[in-house]
Short mmCIF file of C-alpha atoms in Angstrom, two decimals:
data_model
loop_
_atom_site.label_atom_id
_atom_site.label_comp_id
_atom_site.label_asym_id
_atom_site.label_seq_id
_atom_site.Cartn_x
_atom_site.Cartn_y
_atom_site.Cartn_z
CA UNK A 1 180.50 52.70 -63.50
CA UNK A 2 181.16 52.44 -59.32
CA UNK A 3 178.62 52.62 -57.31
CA UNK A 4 179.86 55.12 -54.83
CA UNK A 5 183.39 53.55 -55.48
CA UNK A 6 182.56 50.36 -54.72
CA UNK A 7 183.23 48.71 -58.21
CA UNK A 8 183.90 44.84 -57.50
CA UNK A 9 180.90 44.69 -54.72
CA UNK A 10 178.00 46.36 -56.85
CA UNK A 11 179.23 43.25 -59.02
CA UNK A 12 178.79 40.80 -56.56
CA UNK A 13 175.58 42.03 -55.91
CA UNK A 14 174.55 41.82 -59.04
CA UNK A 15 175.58 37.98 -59.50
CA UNK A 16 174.17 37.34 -56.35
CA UNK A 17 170.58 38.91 -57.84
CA UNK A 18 171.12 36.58 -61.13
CA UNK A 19 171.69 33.21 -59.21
CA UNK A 20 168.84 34.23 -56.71
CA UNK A 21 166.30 34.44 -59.51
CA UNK A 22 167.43 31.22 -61.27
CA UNK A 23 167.44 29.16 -57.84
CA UNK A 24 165.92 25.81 -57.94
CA UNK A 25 167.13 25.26 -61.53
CA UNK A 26 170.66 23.96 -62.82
CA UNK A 27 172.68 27.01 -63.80
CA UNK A 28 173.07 26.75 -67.62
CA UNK A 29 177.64 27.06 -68.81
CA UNK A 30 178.11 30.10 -70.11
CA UNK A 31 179.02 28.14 -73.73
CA UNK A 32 175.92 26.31 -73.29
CA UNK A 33 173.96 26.43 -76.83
CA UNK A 34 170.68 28.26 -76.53
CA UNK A 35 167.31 26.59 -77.43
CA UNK A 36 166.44 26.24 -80.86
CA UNK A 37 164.30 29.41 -81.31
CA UNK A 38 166.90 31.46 -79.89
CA UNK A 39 164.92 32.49 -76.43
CA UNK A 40 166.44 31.02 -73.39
CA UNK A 41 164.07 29.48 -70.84
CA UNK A 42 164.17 33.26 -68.56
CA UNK A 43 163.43 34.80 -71.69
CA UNK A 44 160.15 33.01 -72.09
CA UNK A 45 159.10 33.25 -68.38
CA UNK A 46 159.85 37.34 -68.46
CA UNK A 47 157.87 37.80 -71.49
CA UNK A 48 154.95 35.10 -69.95
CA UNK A 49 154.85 37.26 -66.58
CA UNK A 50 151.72 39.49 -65.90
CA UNK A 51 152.38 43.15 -66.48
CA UNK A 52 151.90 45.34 -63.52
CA UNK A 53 148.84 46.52 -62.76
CA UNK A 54 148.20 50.13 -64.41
CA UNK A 55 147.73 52.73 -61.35
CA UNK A 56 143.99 54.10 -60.41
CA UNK A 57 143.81 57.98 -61.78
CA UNK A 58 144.28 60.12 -58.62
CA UNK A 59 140.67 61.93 -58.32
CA UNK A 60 142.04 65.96 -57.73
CA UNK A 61 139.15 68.25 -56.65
CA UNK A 62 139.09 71.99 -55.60
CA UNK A 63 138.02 73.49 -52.29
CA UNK A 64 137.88 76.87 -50.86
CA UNK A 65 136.53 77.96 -47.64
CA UNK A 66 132.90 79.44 -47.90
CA UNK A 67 133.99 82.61 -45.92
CA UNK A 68 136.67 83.38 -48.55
CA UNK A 69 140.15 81.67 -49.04
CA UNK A 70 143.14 80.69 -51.71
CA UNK A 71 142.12 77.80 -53.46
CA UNK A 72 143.16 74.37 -52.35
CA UNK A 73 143.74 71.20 -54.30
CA UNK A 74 142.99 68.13 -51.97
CA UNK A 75 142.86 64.20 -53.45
CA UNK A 76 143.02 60.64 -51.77
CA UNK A 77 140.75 60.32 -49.71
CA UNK A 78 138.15 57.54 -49.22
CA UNK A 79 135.55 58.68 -46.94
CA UNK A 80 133.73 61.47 -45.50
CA UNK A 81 136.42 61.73 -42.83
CA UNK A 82 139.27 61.55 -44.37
CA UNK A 83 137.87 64.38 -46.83
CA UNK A 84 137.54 66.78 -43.97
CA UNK A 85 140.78 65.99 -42.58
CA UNK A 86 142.58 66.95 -46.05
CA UNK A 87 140.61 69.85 -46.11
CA UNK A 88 141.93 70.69 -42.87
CA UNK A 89 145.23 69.55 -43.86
CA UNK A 90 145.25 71.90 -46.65
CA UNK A 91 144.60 74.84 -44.88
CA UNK A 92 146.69 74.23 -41.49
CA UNK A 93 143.81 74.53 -39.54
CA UNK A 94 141.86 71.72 -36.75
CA UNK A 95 139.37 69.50 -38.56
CA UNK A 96 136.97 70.32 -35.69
CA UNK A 97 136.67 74.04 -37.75
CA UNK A 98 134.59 72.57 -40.54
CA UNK A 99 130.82 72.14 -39.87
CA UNK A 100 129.86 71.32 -42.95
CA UNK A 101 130.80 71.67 -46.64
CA UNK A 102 128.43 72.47 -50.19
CA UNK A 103 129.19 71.72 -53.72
CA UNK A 104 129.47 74.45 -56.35
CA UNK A 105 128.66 77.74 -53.95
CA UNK A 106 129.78 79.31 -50.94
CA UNK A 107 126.17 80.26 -49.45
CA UNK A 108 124.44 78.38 -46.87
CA UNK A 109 122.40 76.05 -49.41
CA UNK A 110 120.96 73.19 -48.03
CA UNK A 111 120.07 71.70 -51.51
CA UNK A 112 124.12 71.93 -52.04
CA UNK A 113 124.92 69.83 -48.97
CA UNK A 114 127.85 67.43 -49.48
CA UNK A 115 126.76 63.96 -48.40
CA UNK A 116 127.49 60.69 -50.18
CA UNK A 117 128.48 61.97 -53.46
CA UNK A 118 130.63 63.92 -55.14
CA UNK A 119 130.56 65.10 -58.85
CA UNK A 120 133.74 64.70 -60.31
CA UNK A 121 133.88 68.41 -61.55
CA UNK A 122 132.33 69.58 -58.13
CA UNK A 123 133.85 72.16 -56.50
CA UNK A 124 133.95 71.91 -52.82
CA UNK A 125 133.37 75.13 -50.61
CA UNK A 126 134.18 74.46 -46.23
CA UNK A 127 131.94 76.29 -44.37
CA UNK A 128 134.15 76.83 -40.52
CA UNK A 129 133.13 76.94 -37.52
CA UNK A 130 131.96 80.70 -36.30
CA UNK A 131 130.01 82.68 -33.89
CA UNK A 132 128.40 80.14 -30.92
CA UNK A 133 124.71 81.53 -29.96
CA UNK A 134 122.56 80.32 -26.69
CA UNK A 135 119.19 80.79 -26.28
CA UNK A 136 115.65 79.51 -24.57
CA UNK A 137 113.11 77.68 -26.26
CA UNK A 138 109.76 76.97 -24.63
CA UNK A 139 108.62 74.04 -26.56
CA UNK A 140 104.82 75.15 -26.60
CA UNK A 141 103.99 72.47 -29.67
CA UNK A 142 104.68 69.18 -29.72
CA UNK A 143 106.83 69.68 -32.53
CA UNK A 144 109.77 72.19 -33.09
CA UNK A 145 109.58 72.46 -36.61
CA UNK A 146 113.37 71.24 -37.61
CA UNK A 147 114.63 68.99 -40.11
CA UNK A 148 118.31 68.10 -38.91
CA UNK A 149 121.47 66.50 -40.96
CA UNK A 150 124.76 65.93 -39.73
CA UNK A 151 128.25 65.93 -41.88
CA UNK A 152 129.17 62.59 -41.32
CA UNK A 153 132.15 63.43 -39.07
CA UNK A 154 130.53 64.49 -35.94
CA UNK A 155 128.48 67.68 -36.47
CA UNK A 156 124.52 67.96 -36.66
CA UNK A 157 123.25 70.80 -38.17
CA UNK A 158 119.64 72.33 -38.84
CA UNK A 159 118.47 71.69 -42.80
CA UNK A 160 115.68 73.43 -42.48
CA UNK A 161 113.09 75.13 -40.06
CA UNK A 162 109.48 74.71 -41.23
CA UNK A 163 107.37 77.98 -41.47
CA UNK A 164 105.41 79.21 -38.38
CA UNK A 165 106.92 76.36 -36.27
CA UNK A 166 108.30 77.16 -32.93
CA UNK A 167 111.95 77.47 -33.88
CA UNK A 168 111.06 79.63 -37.25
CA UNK A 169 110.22 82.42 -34.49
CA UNK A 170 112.86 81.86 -32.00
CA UNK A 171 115.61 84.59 -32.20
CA UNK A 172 119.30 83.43 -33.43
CA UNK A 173 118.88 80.11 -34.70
CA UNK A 174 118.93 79.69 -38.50
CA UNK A 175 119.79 77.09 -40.68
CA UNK A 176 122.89 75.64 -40.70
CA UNK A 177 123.66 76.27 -37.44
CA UNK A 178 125.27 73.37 -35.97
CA UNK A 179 123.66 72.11 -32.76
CA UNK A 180 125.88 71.63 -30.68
CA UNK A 181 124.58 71.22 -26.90
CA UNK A 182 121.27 71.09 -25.20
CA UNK A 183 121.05 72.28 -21.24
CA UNK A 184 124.76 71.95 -21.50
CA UNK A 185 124.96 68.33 -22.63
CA UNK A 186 127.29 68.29 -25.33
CA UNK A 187 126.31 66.73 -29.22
CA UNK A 188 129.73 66.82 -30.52
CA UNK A 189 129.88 63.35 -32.26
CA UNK A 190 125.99 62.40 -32.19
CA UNK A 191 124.24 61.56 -35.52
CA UNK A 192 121.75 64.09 -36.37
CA UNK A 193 118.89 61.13 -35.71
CA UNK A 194 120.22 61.16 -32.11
CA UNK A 195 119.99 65.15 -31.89
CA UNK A 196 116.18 64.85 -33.42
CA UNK A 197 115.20 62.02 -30.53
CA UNK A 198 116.77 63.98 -28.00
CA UNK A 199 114.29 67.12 -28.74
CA UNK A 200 111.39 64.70 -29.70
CA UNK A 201 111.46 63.54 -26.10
CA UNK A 202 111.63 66.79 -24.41
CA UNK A 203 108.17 67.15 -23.18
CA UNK A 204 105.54 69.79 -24.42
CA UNK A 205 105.38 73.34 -22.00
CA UNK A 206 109.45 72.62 -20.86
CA UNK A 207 112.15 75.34 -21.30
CA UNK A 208 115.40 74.33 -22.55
CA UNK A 209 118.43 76.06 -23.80
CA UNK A 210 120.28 75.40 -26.91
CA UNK A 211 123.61 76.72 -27.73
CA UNK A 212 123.92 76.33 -31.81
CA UNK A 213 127.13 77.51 -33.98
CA UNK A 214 126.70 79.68 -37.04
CA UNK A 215 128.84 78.99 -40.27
CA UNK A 216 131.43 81.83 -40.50
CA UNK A 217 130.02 84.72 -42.58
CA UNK A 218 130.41 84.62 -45.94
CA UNK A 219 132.77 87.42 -48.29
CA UNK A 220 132.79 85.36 -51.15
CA UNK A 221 129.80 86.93 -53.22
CA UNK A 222 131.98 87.58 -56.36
CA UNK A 223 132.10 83.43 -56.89
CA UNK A 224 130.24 81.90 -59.38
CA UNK A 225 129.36 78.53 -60.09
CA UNK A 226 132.20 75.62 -60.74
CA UNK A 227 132.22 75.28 -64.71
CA UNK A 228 133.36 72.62 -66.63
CA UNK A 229 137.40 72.28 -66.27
CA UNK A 230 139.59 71.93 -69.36
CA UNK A 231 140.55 68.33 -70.20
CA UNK A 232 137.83 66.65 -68.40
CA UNK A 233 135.77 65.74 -71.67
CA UNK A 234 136.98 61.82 -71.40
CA UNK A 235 134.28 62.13 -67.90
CA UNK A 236 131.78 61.88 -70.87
CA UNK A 237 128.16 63.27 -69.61
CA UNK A 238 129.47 64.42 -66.46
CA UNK A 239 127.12 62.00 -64.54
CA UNK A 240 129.85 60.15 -62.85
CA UNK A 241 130.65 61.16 -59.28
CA UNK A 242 132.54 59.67 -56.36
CA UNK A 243 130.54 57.88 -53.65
CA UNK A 244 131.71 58.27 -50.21
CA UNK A 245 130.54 57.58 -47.11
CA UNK A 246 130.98 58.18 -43.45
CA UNK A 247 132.94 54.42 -43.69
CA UNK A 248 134.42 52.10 -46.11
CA UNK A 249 135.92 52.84 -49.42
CA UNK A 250 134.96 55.57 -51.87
CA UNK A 251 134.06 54.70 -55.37
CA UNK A 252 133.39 56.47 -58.99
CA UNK A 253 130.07 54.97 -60.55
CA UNK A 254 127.34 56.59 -63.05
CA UNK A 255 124.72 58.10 -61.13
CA UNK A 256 121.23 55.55 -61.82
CA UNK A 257 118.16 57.96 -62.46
CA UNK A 258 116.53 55.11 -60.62
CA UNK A 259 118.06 54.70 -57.40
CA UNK A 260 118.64 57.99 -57.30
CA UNK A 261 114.71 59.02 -57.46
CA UNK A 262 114.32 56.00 -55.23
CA UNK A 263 116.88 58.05 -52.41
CA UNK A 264 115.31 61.24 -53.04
CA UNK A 265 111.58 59.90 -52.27
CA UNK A 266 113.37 57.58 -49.42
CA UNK A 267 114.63 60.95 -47.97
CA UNK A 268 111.54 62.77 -47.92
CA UNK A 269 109.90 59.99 -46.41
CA UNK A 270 112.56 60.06 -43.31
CA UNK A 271 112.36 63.85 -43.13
CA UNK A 272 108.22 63.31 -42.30
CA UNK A 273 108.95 60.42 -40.27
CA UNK A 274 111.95 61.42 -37.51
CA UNK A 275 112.73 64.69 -38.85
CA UNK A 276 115.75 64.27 -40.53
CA UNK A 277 117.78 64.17 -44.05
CA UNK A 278 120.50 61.40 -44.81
CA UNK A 279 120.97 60.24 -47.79
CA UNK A 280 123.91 57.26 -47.14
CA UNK A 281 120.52 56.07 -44.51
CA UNK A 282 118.44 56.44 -47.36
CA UNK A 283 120.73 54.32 -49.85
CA UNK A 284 121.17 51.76 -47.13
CA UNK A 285 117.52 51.35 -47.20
CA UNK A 286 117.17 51.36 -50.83
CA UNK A 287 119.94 48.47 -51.25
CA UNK A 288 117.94 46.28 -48.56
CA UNK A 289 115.11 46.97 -50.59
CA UNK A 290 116.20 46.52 -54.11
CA UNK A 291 116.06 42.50 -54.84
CA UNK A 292 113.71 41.92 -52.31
CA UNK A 293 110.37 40.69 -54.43
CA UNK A 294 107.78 42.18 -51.45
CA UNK A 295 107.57 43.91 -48.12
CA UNK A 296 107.63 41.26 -46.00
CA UNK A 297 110.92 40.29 -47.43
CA UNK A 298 112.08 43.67 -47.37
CA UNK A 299 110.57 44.44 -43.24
CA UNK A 300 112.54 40.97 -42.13
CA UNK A 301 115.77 42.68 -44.16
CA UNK A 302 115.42 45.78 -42.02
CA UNK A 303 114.73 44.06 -39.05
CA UNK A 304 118.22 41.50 -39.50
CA UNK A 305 120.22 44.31 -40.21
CA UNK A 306 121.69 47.83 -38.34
CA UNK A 307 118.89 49.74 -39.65
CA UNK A 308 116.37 47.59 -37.05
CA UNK A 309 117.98 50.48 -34.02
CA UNK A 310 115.88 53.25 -35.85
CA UNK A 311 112.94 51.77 -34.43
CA UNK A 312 110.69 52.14 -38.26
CA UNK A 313 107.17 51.33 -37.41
CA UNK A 314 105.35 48.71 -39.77
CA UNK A 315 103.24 51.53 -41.50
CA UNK A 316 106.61 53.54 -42.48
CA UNK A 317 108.28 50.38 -43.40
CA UNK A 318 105.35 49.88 -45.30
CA UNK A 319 105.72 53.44 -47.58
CA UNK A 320 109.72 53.13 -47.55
CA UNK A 321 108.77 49.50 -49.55
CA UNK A 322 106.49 51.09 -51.97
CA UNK A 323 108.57 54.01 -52.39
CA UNK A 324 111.41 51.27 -53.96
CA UNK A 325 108.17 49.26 -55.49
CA UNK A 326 107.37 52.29 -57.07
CA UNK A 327 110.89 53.51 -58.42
CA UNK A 328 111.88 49.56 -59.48
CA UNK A 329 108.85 49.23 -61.55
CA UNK A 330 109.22 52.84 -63.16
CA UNK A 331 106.24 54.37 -61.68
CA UNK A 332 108.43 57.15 -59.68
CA UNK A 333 109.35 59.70 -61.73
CA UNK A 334 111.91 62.77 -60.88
CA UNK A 335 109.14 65.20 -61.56
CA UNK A 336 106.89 63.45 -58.72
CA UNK A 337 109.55 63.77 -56.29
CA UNK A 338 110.83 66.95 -56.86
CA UNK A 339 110.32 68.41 -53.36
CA UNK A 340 112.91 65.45 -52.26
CA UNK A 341 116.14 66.08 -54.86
CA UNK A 342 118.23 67.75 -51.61
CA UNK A 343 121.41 66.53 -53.69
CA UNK A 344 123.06 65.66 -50.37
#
């Protein structure tokens, strides 16, 4: 049949193909008898040739925003980023909207925080951007009583505020408010342990202001909790999730009750310790940690690597190594740690 009428050159391009292919070997006469098994000598290369690589399943998940919204359908991504981006995508609206997002519910639920991993029936709710709030703190104590994350693109946000503590009786701020300037200077784009040094070092009886941004109030109360989707049985257990992080490639692996009691403890370790929650920091430190047969192996690791700018004194490194003792040799336990499992 032409090829948009152009009979005699879609034939020429066609022989042209042929002798390409065969160059660098004498072109066999078209009365030429075939080998004796009856498979010329293309026949045996085509059927010799690797087959194509079989394409990665796409990884679809479901998002909504917290406040209430249709619900979206976002996939390829590879990192925390790039999530946010086709969340924002999704809903025509500026990445900068999305503080933070939670897994499985649209409340403000810390222990829901997306972080480094996703399930791969998770639901994803995007808490936006709402109403900004300033107000004066006289930092009477030498602590404020925070524990602050950040969302891996930008935004540091409170995680908690610890009972009684200076900032549990200031008016306005509440948790998950993101922080997002101190006497003016902005935060947009610092990591939350960058936010927690800059109020460490603002000395005891000073007055500063802090202007924090609330999550967009919530109308979603009639949501439930993400169930099981039809046709995901081959996921098997449901332990598998999608690692991400704020760089590099994302990757589906089955979750290690190990490592992932040796993150949670790791966690609650940095939350004492500088006052914040980050669980890719706290994997980093498990994986220097992990084949590293004692801590003075394990302090010249952190001290030859990036996590030597967090400035760990030798006592801390000391509990961060038997904290990954403990969890390599079986003696941590999920119950013992409880007060850790943030799931972020």
């Amino acid at each position: 049949m032409p090829l948009f009428g152009k009979k005699n050159k879609s034939k020429e391009n066609i022989a042209e193909s042929q002798q390409n292919s065969n160059s660098g070997s004498p072109t066999r006469p078209r009365d030429e008898t075939p080998s004796s098994n009856g498979t010329s000598k293309n026949d045996v290369v085509q059927k010799n040739e690797t087959p194509p690589p079989q394409p990665r399943p796409k990884l679809v998940f479901h998002c909504q925003q917290a406040h209430g919204s249709p619900t979206g359908i976002i996939s390829g991504f590879t990192n925390v980023k790039e999530l946010y981006q086709k969340i924002a995508d999704c809903y025509d609206m500026d990445v900068t909207d999305i503080l933070f997002c939670t897994l499985n519910t649209h409340k403000v639920d810390m222990t829901k925080l997306l972080g480094g991993q996703i399930g791969l029936e998770d639901f994803i709710f995007a808490h936006i951007k709402g109403q900004p709030k300033e107000v004066e703190v006289t930092k009477s104590e030498d602590a404020l009583g925070l524990t602050i994350t950040d969302n891996g693109a930008g935004y540091a946000f409170i995680k908690r505020i610890k009972e009684g503590s200076i900032m549990d009786k200031t008016p306005l701020v509440a948790v998950g408010d993101h922080i997002e300037k101190i006497d003016g200077k902005s935060l947009v784009g610092c990591r939350h342990f960058e936010v927690a040094r800059m109020l460490k070092e603002i000395p005891k009886g000073q007055t500063f202001l802090i202007r924090t941004v609330e999550p967009m109030k919530s109308g979603f109360s009639f949501v439930g909790q993400a169930t099981g989707k039809k046709g995901s049985s081959s996921l098997g257990t449901g332990k598998q999730t999608l690692r991400i992080s704020s760089k590099g490639q994302a990757k589906v692996e089955v979750a290690e009750d190990i490592v992932s009691t040796a993150v949670d403890k790791i966690n609650g370790l940095l939350e004492s310790f500088m006052g914040i929650n980050d669980t890719d920091l706290a994997q980093q430190i498990w994986e220097a940690g992990r084949e590293k047969e004692n801590p003075h192996d394990f302090a010249v690791a952190i001290d030859e690597s990036d996590l030597a700018e967090f400035g760990f004194t030798d006592d801390f490194v000391f509990d961060l190594w038997g904290a990954i003792s403990d969890a390599k040799s079986g003696r941590l336990t999920k119950p013992s740690v409880q007060e850790f499992n943030e799931q972020f």
